[in-house]
Amino acid sequence: MTTESASAAPRLDVVGIGNALVDVLSHESDDFVTKHDLSRGALTLIDTARAESLYAAMGPGREVSGGSAANSMVGVVSFGGTAAFVGRVSDDQLGAVFGHDIRAAGVEFTTAPAAAPSEGGEPTGRCLIIVTPDAQRTLNTFLGASAQLGPADLDHELIGRAQVLFLEGYLWDEPEAKDAFRVAARVAHDAGNRVAFTLSDGFCVDRHRAEFLELVEHDVDVLFANEVEITSLYEVDSFDDALQRVQHHCEIAALTRSEKGAVIVARDEIHVVDAHPVPALVDTTGAGDLFAAGFLYGLTHGYDLGTAGRLGACAAAEVISHLGARPEQSLRELAEPLLGE
């Protein structure tokens, strides 16, 4: 990629790479979680048979396009930013729905679909989300075609023209996607751009702790994690201990703490961000994704780290006030009081 080719297309704020999934959300009882032996509050990877049996057992729900990094990119655009997404769907009905939804939200999405199931390919991935009465979400993910993402799916020019490359930890579960992650990070850094990374899930950290530590120390500029994930990464009991460790390992860490708000830490500064008021807690799905969206919008538009954190908290509050992991209100309008507009 030459400098000329990178500058020929419009500059982007963020490009996200992750699993392209369609979420199927259903409200269920605590007994449902126990009966079906689900890992409460966590993400579990499931195969085709398990996906079909669990889907059949779920009550009425709704289908909405999802995927962690994809949700974040939709959030960036809702703030008024520019974003692109790279992820693999199948050439099937759910794949068409995913593509339509993310483009309709204003996110650039050009990744070629995989072969349809009728042609021997995997179907589009889906995440079966069980929301219990306490608004906790339990995720059961069939990766399907999204697991086929590899280095050949990357658009180096696209990555080169984004201020920030945003990668999700879930990518680390598949060897080809892991290779794509490393290549994308190298392309971004070669272009002088930042690499942001979300740890995604506590169990994901448990599976890949040693490699994640190496990434955070050497390849990641901006880290996103919640309290469970960051204490798991450093194998400490105290959030403060984890904070002290991460402060020396990457340029910026944005650490969320649910109702306690968030802490934004850089090498020479710490910002404590209060949780944004929530009219009603309905569904915590997407809270971390949308926090990242607000923070990345702030970071790429010249706001200080404290303001970027407050934008993240604002976006997270919006998405947990309704079912589904994508904003239903304009985040730009919600953020105007924070920005003095």
CSV table of C-alpha atoms in Angstrom, one decimal:
chain,number,residue,atom,x,y,z
A,1,MET,CA,0.0,0.0,0.0
A,2,THR,CA,1.4,3.4,-0.9
A,3,THR,CA,0.8,6.6,0.9
A,4,GLU,CA,-0.9,7.9,-2.3
A,5,SER,CA,-3.5,5.0,-2.4
A,6,ALA,CA,-4.2,5.5,1.3
A,7,SER,CA,-4.9,9.1,0.9
A,8,ALA,CA,-7.1,8.7,-2.2
A,9,ALA,CA,-10.1,7.4,-0.1
A,10,PRO,CA,-11.6,9.3,2.8
A,11,ARG,CA,-10.0,8.9,6.2
A,12,LEU,CA,-11.9,6.8,8.7
A,13,ASP,CA,-12.1,7.2,12.5
A,14,VAL,CA,-12.2,3.4,13.3
A,15,VAL,CA,-12.2,0.1,11.5
A,16,GLY,CA,-13.3,-2.9,13.5
A,17,ILE,CA,-12.5,-6.5,12.9
A,18,GLY,CA,-14.5,-9.3,14.6
A,19,ASN,CA,-17.1,-12.0,14.4
A,20,ALA,CA,-20.1,-11.1,12.2
A,21,LEU,CA,-23.1,-12.6,14.1
A,22,VAL,CA,-26.8,-12.2,14.3
A,23,ASP,CA,-28.1,-12.1,17.9
A,24,VAL,CA,-31.2,-14.0,18.9
A,25,LEU,CA,-32.4,-12.6,22.2
A,26,SER,CA,-35.0,-14.1,24.6
A,27,HIS,CA,-36.0,-13.3,28.1
A,28,GLU,CA,-35.9,-16.5,30.2
A,29,SER,CA,-36.0,-17.5,33.9
A,30,ASP,CA,-33.0,-18.4,36.1
A,31,ASP,CA,-34.4,-22.0,36.0
A,32,PHE,CA,-33.9,-22.0,32.2
A,33,VAL,CA,-30.2,-21.3,32.6
A,34,THR,CA,-29.8,-24.1,35.2
A,35,LYS,CA,-31.9,-26.6,33.2
A,36,HIS,CA,-29.9,-26.2,30.1
A,37,ASP,CA,-26.5,-26.1,31.9
A,38,LEU,CA,-25.6,-22.7,30.6
A,39,SER,CA,-22.6,-20.7,31.9
A,40,ARG,CA,-24.4,-17.8,33.5
A,41,GLY,CA,-23.1,-14.3,32.4
A,42,ALA,CA,-20.4,-15.7,30.1
A,43,LEU,CA,-20.0,-16.5,26.5
A,44,THR,CA,-19.8,-20.2,25.5
A,45,LEU,CA,-19.0,-21.4,22.0
A,46,ILE,CA,-21.4,-24.1,20.7
A,47,ASP,CA,-21.7,-26.4,17.7
A,48,THR,CA,-24.5,-26.7,15.2
A,49,ALA,CA,-26.5,-29.4,17.2
A,50,ARG,CA,-26.3,-27.4,20.4
A,51,ALA,CA,-27.4,-24.2,18.6
A,52,GLU,CA,-30.4,-25.9,17.1
A,53,SER,CA,-31.6,-27.6,20.4
A,54,LEU,CA,-31.1,-24.4,22.4
A,55,TYR,CA,-32.9,-22.3,19.8
A,56,ALA,CA,-35.8,-24.7,19.9
A,57,ALA,CA,-36.1,-24.4,23.7
A,58,MET,CA,-36.0,-20.6,23.8
A,59,GLY,CA,-39.2,-18.7,24.0
A,60,PRO,CA,-40.3,-15.9,21.7
A,61,GLY,CA,-37.5,-13.5,21.0
A,62,ARG,CA,-36.1,-11.1,18.5
A,63,GLU,CA,-33.3,-11.3,15.9
A,64,VAL,CA,-30.9,-8.4,15.5
A,65,SER,CA,-27.5,-8.1,13.9
A,66,GLY,CA,-24.7,-8.2,16.4
A,67,GLY,CA,-21.1,-9.1,17.0
A,68,SER,CA,-19.0,-7.2,19.5
A,69,ALA,CA,-16.8,-5.1,17.2
A,70,ALA,CA,-19.7,-4.6,14.7
A,71,ASN,CA,-21.8,-3.2,17.6
A,72,SER,CA,-19.0,-0.8,18.5
A,73,MET,CA,-18.7,0.4,14.9
A,74,VAL,CA,-22.5,1.1,14.7
A,75,GLY,CA,-22.0,3.1,17.9
A,76,VAL,CA,-19.2,5.2,16.5
A,77,VAL,CA,-21.4,6.2,13.5
A,78,SER,CA,-24.3,7.0,15.8
A,79,PHE,CA,-22.0,9.6,17.5
A,80,GLY,CA,-21.4,11.1,14.1
A,81,GLY,CA,-18.1,9.4,13.4
A,82,THR,CA,-17.0,7.2,10.5
A,83,ALA,CA,-16.4,3.5,10.7
A,84,ALA,CA,-15.9,0.3,8.8
A,85,PHE,CA,-16.3,-3.3,9.7
A,86,VAL,CA,-14.5,-6.5,8.6
A,87,GLY,CA,-16.1,-9.8,9.3
A,88,ARG,CA,-17.3,-12.9,7.5
A,89,VAL,CA,-21.0,-13.9,6.9
A,90,SER,CA,-22.4,-16.6,4.7
A,91,ASP,CA,-24.2,-16.0,1.4
A,92,ASP,CA,-27.5,-16.9,3.1
A,93,GLN,CA,-30.5,-15.1,4.5
A,94,LEU,CA,-29.0,-14.2,7.9
A,95,GLY,CA,-25.9,-13.0,6.1
A,96,ALA,CA,-28.0,-10.7,3.9
A,97,VAL,CA,-29.7,-9.4,7.0
A,98,PHE,CA,-26.4,-8.7,8.7
A,99,GLY,CA,-25.0,-6.8,5.7
A,100,HIS,CA,-28.2,-4.8,5.3
A,101,ASP,CA,-28.3,-3.8,8.9
A,102,ILE,CA,-24.7,-2.7,9.3
A,103,ARG,CA,-24.7,-0.7,6.0
A,104,ALA,CA,-28.0,0.9,6.9
A,105,ALA,CA,-26.5,2.1,10.1
A,106,GLY,CA,-23.8,3.9,8.1
A,107,VAL,CA,-20.9,1.5,8.6
A,108,GLU,CA,-18.7,0.6,5.6
A,109,PHE,CA,-18.9,-3.2,5.1
A,110,THR,CA,-17.4,-4.9,2.0
A,111,THR,CA,-16.1,-8.3,3.2
A,112,ALA,CA,-17.1,-10.9,0.6
A,113,PRO,CA,-19.5,-13.6,2.0
A,114,ALA,CA,-18.5,-17.2,2.3
A,115,ALA,CA,-20.2,-20.0,0.3
A,116,ALA,CA,-23.8,-20.6,1.2
A,117,PRO,CA,-24.8,-23.8,3.1
A,118,SER,CA,-26.4,-25.1,0.0
A,119,GLU,CA,-22.9,-25.0,-1.6
A,120,GLY,CA,-21.2,-26.7,1.3
A,121,GLY,CA,-20.4,-23.6,3.3
A,122,GLU,CA,-21.1,-22.8,6.9
A,123,PRO,CA,-24.2,-20.7,7.7
A,124,THR,CA,-23.9,-17.2,9.1
A,125,GLY,CA,-22.9,-17.2,12.8
A,126,ARG,CA,-25.4,-16.5,15.5
A,127,CYS,CA,-25.4,-15.7,19.2
A,128,LEU,CA,-28.3,-17.1,21.3
A,129,ILE,CA,-28.6,-14.6,24.2
A,130,ILE,CA,-30.6,-15.5,27.3
A,131,VAL,CA,-31.6,-12.5,29.3
A,132,THR,CA,-32.6,-13.3,32.9
A,133,PRO,CA,-34.7,-11.2,35.2
A,134,ASP,CA,-31.7,-9.4,36.7
A,135,ALA,CA,-30.8,-8.2,33.1
A,136,GLN,CA,-27.7,-10.4,33.0
A,137,ARG,CA,-27.0,-11.9,29.6
A,138,THR,CA,-25.7,-15.4,28.9
A,139,LEU,CA,-24.3,-15.8,25.4
A,140,ASN,CA,-24.1,-19.0,23.5
A,141,THR,CA,-22.3,-18.5,20.2
A,142,PHE,CA,-22.3,-20.6,17.1
A,143,LEU,CA,-19.5,-19.0,15.0
A,144,GLY,CA,-20.4,-20.5,11.7
A,145,ALA,CA,-19.0,-18.6,8.7
A,146,SER,CA,-17.5,-15.9,11.0
A,147,ALA,CA,-14.9,-18.4,12.1
A,148,GLN,CA,-13.6,-18.5,8.5
A,149,LEU,CA,-12.2,-15.0,8.7
A,150,GLY,CA,-8.5,-15.0,7.7
A,151,PRO,CA,-5.7,-12.8,6.4
A,152,ALA,CA,-7.0,-13.0,2.9
A,153,ASP,CA,-10.2,-11.2,4.0
A,154,LEU,CA,-8.3,-8.1,5.1
A,155,ASP,CA,-8.3,-4.9,3.1
A,156,HIS,CA,-4.9,-3.3,3.9
A,157,GLU,CA,-5.9,0.0,2.3
A,158,LEU,CA,-9.0,0.2,4.5
A,159,ILE,CA,-7.0,-0.6,7.7
A,160,GLY,CA,-4.4,2.0,6.7
A,161,ARG,CA,-6.9,4.9,6.4
A,162,ALA,CA,-8.4,4.4,9.9
A,163,GLN,CA,-7.1,6.4,12.8
A,164,VAL,CA,-7.7,3.3,15.0
A,165,LEU,CA,-8.0,-0.4,14.3
A,166,PHE,CA,-10.3,-2.1,16.8
A,167,LEU,CA,-10.0,-5.8,17.4
A,168,GLU,CA,-12.0,-8.2,19.7
A,169,GLY,CA,-10.5,-10.9,21.9
A,170,TYR,CA,-13.0,-13.4,20.6
A,171,LEU,CA,-11.0,-13.5,17.3
A,172,TRP,CA,-8.3,-15.4,19.3
A,173,ASP,CA,-10.5,-18.6,19.4
A,174,GLU,CA,-9.8,-19.5,15.7
A,175,PRO,CA,-6.3,-19.9,14.2
A,176,GLU,CA,-7.1,-18.2,10.9
A,177,ALA,CA,-8.7,-15.2,12.7
A,178,LYS,CA,-5.8,-15.0,15.0
A,179,ASP,CA,-3.5,-14.7,12.0
A,180,ALA,CA,-5.7,-12.0,10.5
A,181,PHE,CA,-5.5,-10.2,13.9
A,182,ARG,CA,-1.7,-10.1,13.8
A,183,VAL,CA,-1.5,-9.0,10.2
A,184,ALA,CA,-4.1,-6.3,10.7
A,185,ALA,CA,-2.3,-4.9,13.7
A,186,ARG,CA,1.0,-4.8,11.8
A,187,VAL,CA,-0.6,-3.0,8.9
A,188,ALA,CA,-2.2,-0.4,11.2
A,189,HIS,CA,1.1,0.3,13.0
A,190,ASP,CA,3.0,0.5,9.8
A,191,ALA,CA,0.5,3.2,8.7
A,192,GLY,CA,1.1,5.1,12.0
A,193,ASN,CA,-2.3,4.2,13.4
A,194,ARG,CA,-3.3,3.0,16.9
A,195,VAL,CA,-4.4,-0.5,17.7
A,196,ALA,CA,-7.3,-0.9,20.2
A,197,PHE,CA,-8.2,-4.3,21.7
A,198,THR,CA,-11.0,-5.5,23.9
A,199,LEU,CA,-10.5,-8.5,26.1
A,200,SER,CA,-14.1,-9.5,25.3
A,201,ASP,CA,-14.9,-12.0,28.1
A,202,GLY,CA,-13.4,-13.4,31.3
A,203,PHE,CA,-13.5,-16.9,30.0
A,204,CYS,CA,-11.8,-15.7,26.8
A,205,VAL,CA,-9.0,-14.3,29.0
A,206,ASP,CA,-8.7,-17.6,30.8
A,207,ARG,CA,-8.2,-19.4,27.5
A,208,HIS,CA,-5.6,-17.1,26.1
A,209,ARG,CA,-4.0,-15.3,29.1
A,210,ALA,CA,-0.3,-15.7,28.2
A,211,GLU,CA,-0.9,-14.5,24.6
A,212,PHE,CA,-3.1,-11.6,25.7
A,213,LEU,CA,-0.5,-10.4,28.1
A,214,GLU,CA,2.1,-10.4,25.3
A,215,LEU,CA,-0.3,-8.5,23.1
A,216,VAL,CA,-1.1,-5.9,25.7
A,217,GLU,CA,2.6,-5.3,26.4
A,218,HIS,CA,3.8,-5.2,22.8
A,219,ASP,CA,1.0,-4.7,20.2
A,220,VAL,CA,-1.9,-2.8,21.8
A,221,ASP,CA,-2.1,0.9,22.2
A,222,VAL,CA,-5.7,1.2,23.7
A,223,LEU,CA,-7.1,-1.6,25.9
A,224,PHE,CA,-10.7,-2.1,26.8
A,225,ALA,CA,-11.7,-4.5,29.7
A,226,ASN,CA,-14.2,-4.8,32.5
A,227,GLU,CA,-13.2,-5.5,36.1
A,228,VAL,CA,-13.5,-9.3,35.8
A,229,GLU,CA,-11.4,-9.4,32.6
A,230,ILE,CA,-8.6,-7.2,33.8
A,231,THR,CA,-8.2,-8.9,37.2
A,232,SER,CA,-8.2,-12.3,35.4
A,233,LEU,CA,-5.6,-11.1,32.9
A,234,TYR,CA,-3.2,-10.3,35.7
A,235,GLU,CA,-4.4,-13.0,38.1
A,236,VAL,CA,-5.0,-10.6,40.9
A,237,ASP,CA,-7.9,-10.2,43.3
A,238,SER,CA,-7.9,-6.4,43.5
A,239,PHE,CA,-8.9,-4.1,40.7
A,240,ASP,CA,-6.4,-1.5,42.0
A,241,ASP,CA,-3.6,-4.1,41.6
A,242,ALA,CA,-4.7,-4.8,38.0
A,243,LEU,CA,-4.8,-1.0,37.3
A,244,GLN,CA,-1.3,-0.5,38.5
A,245,ARG,CA,-0.1,-3.3,36.3
A,246,VAL,CA,-1.9,-2.3,33.1
A,247,GLN,CA,-0.8,1.4,33.5
A,248,HIS,CA,2.7,0.4,32.5
A,249,HIS,CA,1.8,-2.0,29.7
A,250,CYS,CA,-0.1,0.1,27.1
A,251,GLU,CA,-0.7,3.7,26.2
A,252,ILE,CA,-4.3,3.9,27.4
A,253,ALA,CA,-6.6,1.4,29.3
A,254,ALA,CA,-10.3,2.0,29.6
A,255,LEU,CA,-11.6,-0.2,32.4
A,256,THR,CA,-15.3,-0.5,33.1
A,257,ARG,CA,-16.9,-1.4,36.4
A,258,SER,CA,-20.6,-1.7,35.8
A,259,GLU,CA,-22.6,0.6,38.2
A,260,LYS,CA,-19.3,1.9,39.6
A,261,GLY,CA,-18.5,3.6,36.3
A,262,ALA,CA,-15.1,3.3,34.7
A,263,VAL,CA,-11.5,4.2,35.2
A,264,ILE,CA,-9.4,5.5,32.3
A,265,VAL,CA,-5.7,5.2,32.9
A,266,ALA,CA,-2.7,6.4,30.8
A,267,ARG,CA,0.9,6.4,31.9
A,268,ASP,CA,0.7,9.8,33.5
A,269,GLU,CA,-3.0,10.3,34.3
A,270,ILE,CA,-6.0,8.6,35.8
A,271,HIS,CA,-9.6,9.6,35.2
A,272,VAL,CA,-12.5,8.2,37.3
A,273,VAL,CA,-15.8,8.3,35.3
A,274,ASP,CA,-19.2,7.9,37.0
A,275,ALA,CA,-21.8,5.6,35.6
A,276,HIS,CA,-24.3,7.5,33.4
A,277,PRO,CA,-27.9,7.5,34.8
A,278,VAL,CA,-30.0,4.7,33.4
A,279,PRO,CA,-33.8,5.1,33.5
A,280,ALA,CA,-34.3,1.3,33.6
A,281,LEU,CA,-31.9,-1.6,33.4
A,282,VAL,CA,-33.3,-4.0,30.8
A,283,ASP,CA,-30.4,-5.9,29.1
A,284,THR,CA,-26.7,-5.6,29.7
A,285,THR,CA,-25.9,-7.0,26.2
A,286,GLY,CA,-23.6,-4.6,24.4
A,287,ALA,CA,-22.7,-2.4,27.3
A,288,GLY,CA,-18.9,-2.9,26.8
A,289,ASP,CA,-19.3,-2.7,23.0
A,290,LEU,CA,-21.0,0.7,23.2
A,291,PHE,CA,-18.7,2.0,25.9
A,292,ALA,CA,-15.8,1.3,23.5
A,293,ALA,CA,-17.8,3.1,20.7
A,294,GLY,CA,-18.1,6.3,22.8
A,295,PHE,CA,-14.6,6.2,24.0
A,296,LEU,CA,-13.2,5.6,20.5
A,297,TYR,CA,-15.3,8.5,19.1
A,298,GLY,CA,-13.9,10.8,21.7
A,299,LEU,CA,-10.4,9.6,21.2
A,300,THR,CA,-10.5,10.1,17.4
A,301,HIS,CA,-12.2,13.5,17.7
A,302,GLY,CA,-9.6,15.2,20.0
A,303,TYR,CA,-11.5,15.0,23.3
A,304,ASP,CA,-9.5,14.5,26.5
A,305,LEU,CA,-9.6,11.0,28.1
A,306,GLY,CA,-12.1,11.9,30.8
A,307,THR,CA,-14.6,13.2,28.2
A,308,ALA,CA,-14.0,10.2,26.0
A,309,GLY,CA,-14.8,8.0,29.1
A,310,ARG,CA,-18.0,10.0,29.7
A,311,LEU,CA,-19.1,9.5,26.1
A,312,GLY,CA,-18.5,5.8,26.6
A,313,ALA,CA,-20.6,5.7,29.8
A,314,CYS,CA,-23.4,7.6,28.0
A,315,ALA,CA,-23.5,5.1,25.2
A,316,ALA,CA,-23.4,2.1,27.5
A,317,ALA,CA,-26.3,3.6,29.5
A,318,GLU,CA,-28.4,3.9,26.4
A,319,VAL,CA,-27.9,0.4,25.2
A,320,ILE,CA,-28.7,-1.3,28.6
A,321,SER,CA,-32.0,0.5,28.8
A,322,HIS,CA,-33.5,-1.7,26.0
A,323,LEU,CA,-33.3,-5.1,24.5
A,324,GLY,CA,-30.5,-5.6,22.0
A,325,ALA,CA,-26.8,-4.5,21.6
A,326,ARG,CA,-27.2,-1.5,19.3
A,327,PRO,CA,-28.4,2.0,20.1
A,328,GLU,CA,-32.0,2.9,19.4
A,329,GLN,CA,-31.5,6.7,20.0
A,330,SER,CA,-29.0,9.0,18.3
A,331,LEU,CA,-25.9,8.9,20.5
A,332,ARG,CA,-24.8,12.2,19.1
A,333,GLU,CA,-28.0,13.9,20.5
A,334,LEU,CA,-27.6,12.1,23.9
A,335,ALA,CA,-24.0,13.3,24.1
A,336,GLU,CA,-24.7,17.0,23.4
A,337,PRO,CA,-24.9,18.0,27.1
A,338,LEU,CA,-21.5,16.3,27.7
A,339,LEU,CA,-19.9,18.2,24.8
A,340,GLY,CA,-21.4,21.5,25.6
A,341,GLU,CA,-23.3,21.6,22.3
